[in-house]
mmCIF file of C-alpha atoms in Angstrom:
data_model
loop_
_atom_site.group_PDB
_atom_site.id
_atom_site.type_symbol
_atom_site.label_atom_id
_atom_site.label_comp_id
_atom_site.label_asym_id
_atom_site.label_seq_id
_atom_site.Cartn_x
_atom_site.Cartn_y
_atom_site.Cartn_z
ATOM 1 C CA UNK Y 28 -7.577 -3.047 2.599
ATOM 2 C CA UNK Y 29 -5.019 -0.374 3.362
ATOM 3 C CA UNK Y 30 -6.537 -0.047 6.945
ATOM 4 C CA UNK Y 31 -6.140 -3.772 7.576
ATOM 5 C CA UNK Y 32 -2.661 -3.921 6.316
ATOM 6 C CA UNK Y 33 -2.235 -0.730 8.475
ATOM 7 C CA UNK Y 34 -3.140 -3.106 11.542
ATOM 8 C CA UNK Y 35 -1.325 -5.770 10.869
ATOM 9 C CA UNK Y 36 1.928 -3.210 10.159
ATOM 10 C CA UNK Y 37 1.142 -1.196 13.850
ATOM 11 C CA UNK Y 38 1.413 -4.821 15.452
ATOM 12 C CA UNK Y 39 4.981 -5.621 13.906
ATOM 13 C CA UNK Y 40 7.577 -4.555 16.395
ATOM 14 C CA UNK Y 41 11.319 -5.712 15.547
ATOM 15 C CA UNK Y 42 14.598 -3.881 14.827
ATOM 16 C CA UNK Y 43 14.645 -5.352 11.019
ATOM 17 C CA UNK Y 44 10.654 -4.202 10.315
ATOM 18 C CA UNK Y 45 9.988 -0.393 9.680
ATOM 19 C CA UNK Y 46 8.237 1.001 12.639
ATOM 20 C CA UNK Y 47 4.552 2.196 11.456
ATOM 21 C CA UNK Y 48 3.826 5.874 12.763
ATOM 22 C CA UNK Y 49 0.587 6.390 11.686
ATOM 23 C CA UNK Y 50 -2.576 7.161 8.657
ATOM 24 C CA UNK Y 51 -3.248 10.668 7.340
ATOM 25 C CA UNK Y 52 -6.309 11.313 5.598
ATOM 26 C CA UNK Y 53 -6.324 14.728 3.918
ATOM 27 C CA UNK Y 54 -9.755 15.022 3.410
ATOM 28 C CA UNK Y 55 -12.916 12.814 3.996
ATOM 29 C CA UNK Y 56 -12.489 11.500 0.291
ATOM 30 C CA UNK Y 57 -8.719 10.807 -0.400
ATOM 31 C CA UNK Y 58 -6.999 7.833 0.262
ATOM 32 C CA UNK Y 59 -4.882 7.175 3.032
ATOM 33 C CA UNK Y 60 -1.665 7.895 3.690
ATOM 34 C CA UNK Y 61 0.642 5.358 5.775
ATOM 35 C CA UNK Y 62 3.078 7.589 7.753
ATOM 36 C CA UNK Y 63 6.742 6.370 8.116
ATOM 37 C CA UNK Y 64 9.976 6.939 9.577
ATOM 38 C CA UNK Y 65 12.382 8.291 6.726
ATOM 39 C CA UNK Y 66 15.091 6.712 5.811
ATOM 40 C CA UNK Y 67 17.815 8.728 5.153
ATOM 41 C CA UNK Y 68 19.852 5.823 3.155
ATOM 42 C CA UNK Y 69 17.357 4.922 1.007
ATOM 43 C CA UNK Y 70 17.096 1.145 -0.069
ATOM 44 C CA UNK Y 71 19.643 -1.523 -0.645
ATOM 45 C CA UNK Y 72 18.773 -1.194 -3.997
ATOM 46 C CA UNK Y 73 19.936 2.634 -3.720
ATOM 47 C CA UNK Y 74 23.337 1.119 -2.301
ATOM 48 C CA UNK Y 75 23.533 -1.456 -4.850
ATOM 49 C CA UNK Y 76 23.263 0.794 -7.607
ATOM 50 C CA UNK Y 77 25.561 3.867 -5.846
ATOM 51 C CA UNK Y 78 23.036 6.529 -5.503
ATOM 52 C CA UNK Y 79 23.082 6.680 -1.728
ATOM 53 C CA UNK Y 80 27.005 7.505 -0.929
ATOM 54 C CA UNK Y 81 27.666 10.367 1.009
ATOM 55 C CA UNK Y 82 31.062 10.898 -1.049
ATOM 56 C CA UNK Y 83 31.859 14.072 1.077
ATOM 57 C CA UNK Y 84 31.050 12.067 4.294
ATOM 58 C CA UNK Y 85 32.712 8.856 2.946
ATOM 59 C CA UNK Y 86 36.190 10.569 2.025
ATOM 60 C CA UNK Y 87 36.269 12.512 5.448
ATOM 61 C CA UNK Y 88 36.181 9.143 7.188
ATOM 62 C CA UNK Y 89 38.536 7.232 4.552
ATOM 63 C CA UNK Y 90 40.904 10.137 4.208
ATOM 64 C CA UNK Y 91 43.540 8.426 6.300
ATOM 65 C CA UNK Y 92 43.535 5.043 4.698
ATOM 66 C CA UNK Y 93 43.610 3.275 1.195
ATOM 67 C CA UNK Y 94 40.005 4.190 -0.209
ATOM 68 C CA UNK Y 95 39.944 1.091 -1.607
ATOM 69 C CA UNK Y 96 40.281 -1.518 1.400
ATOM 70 C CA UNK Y 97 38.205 0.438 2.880
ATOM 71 C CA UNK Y 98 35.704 0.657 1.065
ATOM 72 C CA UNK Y 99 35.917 -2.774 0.512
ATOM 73 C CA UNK Y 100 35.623 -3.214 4.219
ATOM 74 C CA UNK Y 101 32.664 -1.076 4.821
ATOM 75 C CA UNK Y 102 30.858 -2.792 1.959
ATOM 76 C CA UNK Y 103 31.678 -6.185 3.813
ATOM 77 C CA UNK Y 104 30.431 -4.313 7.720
ATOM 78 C CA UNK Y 105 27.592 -3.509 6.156
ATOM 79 C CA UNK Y 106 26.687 -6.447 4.039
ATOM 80 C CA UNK Y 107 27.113 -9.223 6.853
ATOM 81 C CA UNK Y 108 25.229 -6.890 9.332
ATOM 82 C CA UNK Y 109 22.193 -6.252 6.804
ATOM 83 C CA UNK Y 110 22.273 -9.804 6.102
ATOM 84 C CA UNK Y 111 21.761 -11.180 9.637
ATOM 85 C CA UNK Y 112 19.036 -8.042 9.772
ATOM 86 C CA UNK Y 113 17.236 -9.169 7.251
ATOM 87 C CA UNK Y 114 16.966 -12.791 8.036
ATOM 88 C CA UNK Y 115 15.976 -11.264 11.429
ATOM 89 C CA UNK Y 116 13.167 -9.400 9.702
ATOM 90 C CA UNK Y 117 11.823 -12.048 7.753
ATOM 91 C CA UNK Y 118 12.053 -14.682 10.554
ATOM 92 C CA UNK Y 119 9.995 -12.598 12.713
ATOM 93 C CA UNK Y 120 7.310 -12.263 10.498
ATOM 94 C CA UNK Y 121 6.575 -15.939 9.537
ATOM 95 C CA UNK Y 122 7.215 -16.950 13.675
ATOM 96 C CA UNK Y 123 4.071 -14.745 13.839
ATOM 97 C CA UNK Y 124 0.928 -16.070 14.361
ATOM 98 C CA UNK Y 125 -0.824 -16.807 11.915
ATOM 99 C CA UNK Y 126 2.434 -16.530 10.071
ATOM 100 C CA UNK Y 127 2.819 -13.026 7.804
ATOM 101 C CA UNK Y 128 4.601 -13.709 4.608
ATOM 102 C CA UNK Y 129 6.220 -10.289 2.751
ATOM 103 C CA UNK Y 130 5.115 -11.388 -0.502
ATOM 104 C CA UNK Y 131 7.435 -8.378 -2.301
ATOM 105 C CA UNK Y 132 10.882 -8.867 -0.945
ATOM 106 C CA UNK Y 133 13.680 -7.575 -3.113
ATOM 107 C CA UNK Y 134 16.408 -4.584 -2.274
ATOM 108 C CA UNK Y 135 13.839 -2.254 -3.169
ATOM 109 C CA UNK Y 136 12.004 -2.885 -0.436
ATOM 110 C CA UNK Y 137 14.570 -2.622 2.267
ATOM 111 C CA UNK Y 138 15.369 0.799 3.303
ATOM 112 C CA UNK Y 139 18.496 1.472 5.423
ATOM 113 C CA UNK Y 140 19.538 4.041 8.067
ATOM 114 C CA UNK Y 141 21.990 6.084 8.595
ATOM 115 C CA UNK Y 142 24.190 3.324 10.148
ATOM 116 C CA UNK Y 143 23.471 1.134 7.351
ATOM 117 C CA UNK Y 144 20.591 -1.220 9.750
ATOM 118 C CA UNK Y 145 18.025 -2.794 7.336
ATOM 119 C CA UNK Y 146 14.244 -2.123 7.480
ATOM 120 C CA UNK Y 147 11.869 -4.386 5.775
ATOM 121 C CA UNK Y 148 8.930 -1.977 4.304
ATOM 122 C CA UNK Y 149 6.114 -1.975 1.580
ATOM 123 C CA UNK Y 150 3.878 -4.593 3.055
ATOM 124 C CA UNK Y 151 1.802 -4.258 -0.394
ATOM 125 C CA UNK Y 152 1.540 -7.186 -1.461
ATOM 126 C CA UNK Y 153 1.922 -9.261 1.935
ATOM 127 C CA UNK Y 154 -0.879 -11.104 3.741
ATOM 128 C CA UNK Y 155 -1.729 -13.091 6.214
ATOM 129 C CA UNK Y 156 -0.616 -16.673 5.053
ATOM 130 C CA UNK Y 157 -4.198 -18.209 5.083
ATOM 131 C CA UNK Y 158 -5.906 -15.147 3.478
ATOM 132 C CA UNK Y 159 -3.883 -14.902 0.250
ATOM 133 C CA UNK Y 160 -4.783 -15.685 -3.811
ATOM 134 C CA UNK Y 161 -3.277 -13.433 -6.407
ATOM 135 C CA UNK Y 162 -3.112 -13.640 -10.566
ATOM 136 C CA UNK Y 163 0.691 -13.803 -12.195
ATOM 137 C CA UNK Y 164 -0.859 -10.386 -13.909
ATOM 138 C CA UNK Y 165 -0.524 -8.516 -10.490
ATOM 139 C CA UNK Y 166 2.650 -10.056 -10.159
ATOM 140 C CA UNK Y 167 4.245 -8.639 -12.622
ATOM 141 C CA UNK Y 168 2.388 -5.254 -12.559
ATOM 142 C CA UNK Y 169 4.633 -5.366 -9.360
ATOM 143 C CA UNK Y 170 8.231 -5.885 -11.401
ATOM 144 C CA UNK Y 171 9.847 -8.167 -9.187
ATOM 145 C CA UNK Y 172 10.114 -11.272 -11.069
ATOM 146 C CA UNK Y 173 13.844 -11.483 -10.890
ATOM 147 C CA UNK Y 174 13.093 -11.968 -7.033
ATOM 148 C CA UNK Y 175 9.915 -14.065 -7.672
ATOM 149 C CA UNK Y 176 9.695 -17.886 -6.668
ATOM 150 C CA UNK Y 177 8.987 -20.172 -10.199
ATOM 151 C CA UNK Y 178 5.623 -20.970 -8.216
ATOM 152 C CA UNK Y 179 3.912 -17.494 -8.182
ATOM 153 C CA UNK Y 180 4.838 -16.879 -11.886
ATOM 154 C CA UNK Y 181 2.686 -19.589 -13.684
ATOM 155 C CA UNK Y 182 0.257 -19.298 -16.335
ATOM 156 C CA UNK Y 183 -1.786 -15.882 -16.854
ATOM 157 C CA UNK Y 184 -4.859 -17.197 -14.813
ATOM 158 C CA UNK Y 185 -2.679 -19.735 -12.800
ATOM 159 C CA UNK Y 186 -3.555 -19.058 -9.350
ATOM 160 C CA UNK Y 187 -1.377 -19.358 -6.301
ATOM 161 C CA UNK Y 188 -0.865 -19.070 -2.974
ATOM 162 C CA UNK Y 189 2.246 -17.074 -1.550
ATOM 163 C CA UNK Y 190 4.078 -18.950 1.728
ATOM 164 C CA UNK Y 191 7.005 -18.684 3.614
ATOM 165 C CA UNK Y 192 8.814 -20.788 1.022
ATOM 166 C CA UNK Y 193 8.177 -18.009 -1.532
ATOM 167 C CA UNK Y 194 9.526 -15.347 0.459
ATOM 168 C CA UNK Y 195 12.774 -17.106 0.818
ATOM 169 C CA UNK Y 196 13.315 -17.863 -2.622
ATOM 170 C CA UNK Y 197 13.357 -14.325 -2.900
ATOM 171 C CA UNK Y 198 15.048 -13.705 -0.049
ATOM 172 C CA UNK Y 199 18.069 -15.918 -1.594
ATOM 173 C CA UNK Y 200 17.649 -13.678 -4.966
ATOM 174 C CA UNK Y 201 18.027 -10.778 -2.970
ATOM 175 C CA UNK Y 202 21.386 -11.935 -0.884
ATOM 176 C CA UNK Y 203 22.516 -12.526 -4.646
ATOM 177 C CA UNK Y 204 22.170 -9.752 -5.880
ATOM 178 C CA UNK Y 205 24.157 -7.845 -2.892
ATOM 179 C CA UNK Y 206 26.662 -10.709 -2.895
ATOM 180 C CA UNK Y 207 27.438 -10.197 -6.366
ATOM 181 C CA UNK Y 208 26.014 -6.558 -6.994
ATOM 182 C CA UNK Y 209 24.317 -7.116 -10.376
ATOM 183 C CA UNK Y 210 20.503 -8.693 -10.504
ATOM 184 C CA UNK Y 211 20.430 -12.709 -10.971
ATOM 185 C CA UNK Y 212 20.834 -13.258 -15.148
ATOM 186 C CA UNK Y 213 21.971 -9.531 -15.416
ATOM 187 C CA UNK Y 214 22.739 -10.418 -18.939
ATOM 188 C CA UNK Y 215 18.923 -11.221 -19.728
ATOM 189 C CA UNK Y 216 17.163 -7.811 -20.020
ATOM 190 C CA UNK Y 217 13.961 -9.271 -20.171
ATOM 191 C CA UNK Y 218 12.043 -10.081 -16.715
ATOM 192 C CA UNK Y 219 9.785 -12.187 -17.964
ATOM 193 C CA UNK Y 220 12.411 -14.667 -19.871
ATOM 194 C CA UNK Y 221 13.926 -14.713 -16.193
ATOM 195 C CA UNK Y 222 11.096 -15.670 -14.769
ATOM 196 C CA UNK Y 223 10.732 -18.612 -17.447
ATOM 197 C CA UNK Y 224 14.443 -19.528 -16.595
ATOM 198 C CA UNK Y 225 13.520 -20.170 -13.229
ATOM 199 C CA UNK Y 226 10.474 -22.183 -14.087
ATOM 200 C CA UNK Y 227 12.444 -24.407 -16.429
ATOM 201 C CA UNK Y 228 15.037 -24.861 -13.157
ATOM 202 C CA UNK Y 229 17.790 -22.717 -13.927
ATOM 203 C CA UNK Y 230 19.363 -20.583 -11.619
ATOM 204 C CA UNK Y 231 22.485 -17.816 -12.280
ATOM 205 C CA UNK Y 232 25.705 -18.310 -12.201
ATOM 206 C CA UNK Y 233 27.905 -18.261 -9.088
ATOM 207 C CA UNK Y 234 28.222 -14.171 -8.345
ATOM 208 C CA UNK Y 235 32.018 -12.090 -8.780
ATOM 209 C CA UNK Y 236 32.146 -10.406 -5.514
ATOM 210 C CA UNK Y 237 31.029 -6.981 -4.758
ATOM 211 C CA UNK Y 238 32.005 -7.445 -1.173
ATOM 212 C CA UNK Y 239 35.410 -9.523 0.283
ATOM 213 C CA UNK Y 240 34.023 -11.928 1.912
ATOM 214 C CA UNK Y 241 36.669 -14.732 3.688
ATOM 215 C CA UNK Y 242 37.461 -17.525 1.210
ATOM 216 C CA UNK Y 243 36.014 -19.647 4.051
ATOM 217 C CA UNK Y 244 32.575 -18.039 3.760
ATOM 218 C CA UNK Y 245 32.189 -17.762 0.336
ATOM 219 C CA UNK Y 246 31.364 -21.796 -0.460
ATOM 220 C CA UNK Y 247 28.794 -22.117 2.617
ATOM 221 C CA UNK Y 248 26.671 -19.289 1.449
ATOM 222 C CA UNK Y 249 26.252 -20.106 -2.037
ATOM 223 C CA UNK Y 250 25.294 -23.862 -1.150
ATOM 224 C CA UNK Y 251 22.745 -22.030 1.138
ATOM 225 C CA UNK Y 252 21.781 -20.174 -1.510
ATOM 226 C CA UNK Y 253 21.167 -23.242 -3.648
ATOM 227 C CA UNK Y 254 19.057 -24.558 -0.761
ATOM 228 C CA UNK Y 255 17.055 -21.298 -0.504
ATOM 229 C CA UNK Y 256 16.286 -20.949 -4.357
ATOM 230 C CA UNK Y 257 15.359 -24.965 -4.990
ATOM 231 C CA UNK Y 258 12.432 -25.528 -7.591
ATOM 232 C CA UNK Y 259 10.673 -27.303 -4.943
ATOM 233 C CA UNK Y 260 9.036 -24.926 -2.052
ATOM 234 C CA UNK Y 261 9.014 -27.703 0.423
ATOM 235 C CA UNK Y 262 13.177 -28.192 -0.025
ATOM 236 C CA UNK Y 263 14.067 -24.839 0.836
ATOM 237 C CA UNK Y 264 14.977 -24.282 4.660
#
């Protein structure tokens, strides 16, 4: 399994999609190793939750101005460039052919550079679109029903089928949560009773902004948003 997903990685080549280097087997008998490039940023999920800020570096380059609008306007560089990247990343796969769908997209999964360029990684639980069946109990063994479509999280022996539709649900969970900076229902510790929220429908609350977006930008994305997160997979663009 890990050599065919190595494969299908080694054939991926896009600006958004972390470049695979390589497998290293230690010995005859251990598993292998996928080699890839570091990422000295981390993850969005690293930037989302402050753990990968240069302070040091940031001040030197602030110094000069209000550290306040700027970092307010860094967050915004950064956010609308690692948006487009991302769509980028995740267009590219399903224009592919057959179609590759992520299956695991959440800021966790997308690393960033130096420059702040997002890199879509952990191919773990993506497939090739035809090929996949899964159980909710893997699912969740993963953690990422906050970023989970309604239709993969089911009944315990419900099977399903992940698609393109799927990965942008979470795709819009994951703009969310960087729009906003807090995971969608923050207030609900409880994954699971998230995931039931978004089988019954519901959906969170329009996000306070963790980046300053233009007034003029803020109403298109969250109705795109609502498009991207509808109930029915066949309704979202």
């Amino acid at each position: 399994l890990v050599h065919r997903e190595a494969i299908t990685h080694s054939q991926l080549i896009h600006p958004n999609i972390l470049p695979f280097l390589g497998i290293y087997h230690q010995t005859a008998e251990s598993p292998p190793i996928t080699i890839l490039p570091l990422m000295e940023r981390g993850s969005l999920q690293d930037t989302l939750n402050g753990s990968s800020i240069d302070t040091d570096t940031f001040s030197r380059i602030v110094s000069p101005i209000s550290h306040h609008y700027c970092q307010l306007t860094l967050r915004t560089y950064h956010w609308n460039t690692q948006l487009i990247g991302i769509t980028s990343g995740v267009v590219y796969l399903h224009s592919r052919s057959p179609s590759i769908v992520h299956g695991d997209l959440h800021p966790g999964n997308i690393l960033l550079d130096l420059a702040g360029n997002p890199y879509l990684c952990d191919f773990g639980l993506s497939r090739i679109r035809h090929e996949i069946t899964r159980t909710r109990t893997m699912i969740q063994e993963a953690g990422r029903l906050r970023f989970l479509a309604p239709e993969l999280s089911g009944g315990w022996s419900k099977r399903f089928r992940t698609s393109p539709a799927s990965d942008i649900f979470s795709l819009a969970m994951t703009f969310y949560n960087a729009w906003g900076g807090r995971l969608p229902f923050h207030e609900v510790r409880n994954d699971i009773k998230v995931a039931g929220k978004y089988r019954k429908g519901l959906r969170p609350d329009h996000p306070s902004d963790a980046v300053a977006l233009a007034q003029t930008s803020k109403q298109p994305l969250w109705e795109l948003l609502q498009e991207m997160w509808a109930q029915e997979p066949s309704s979202r663009p």
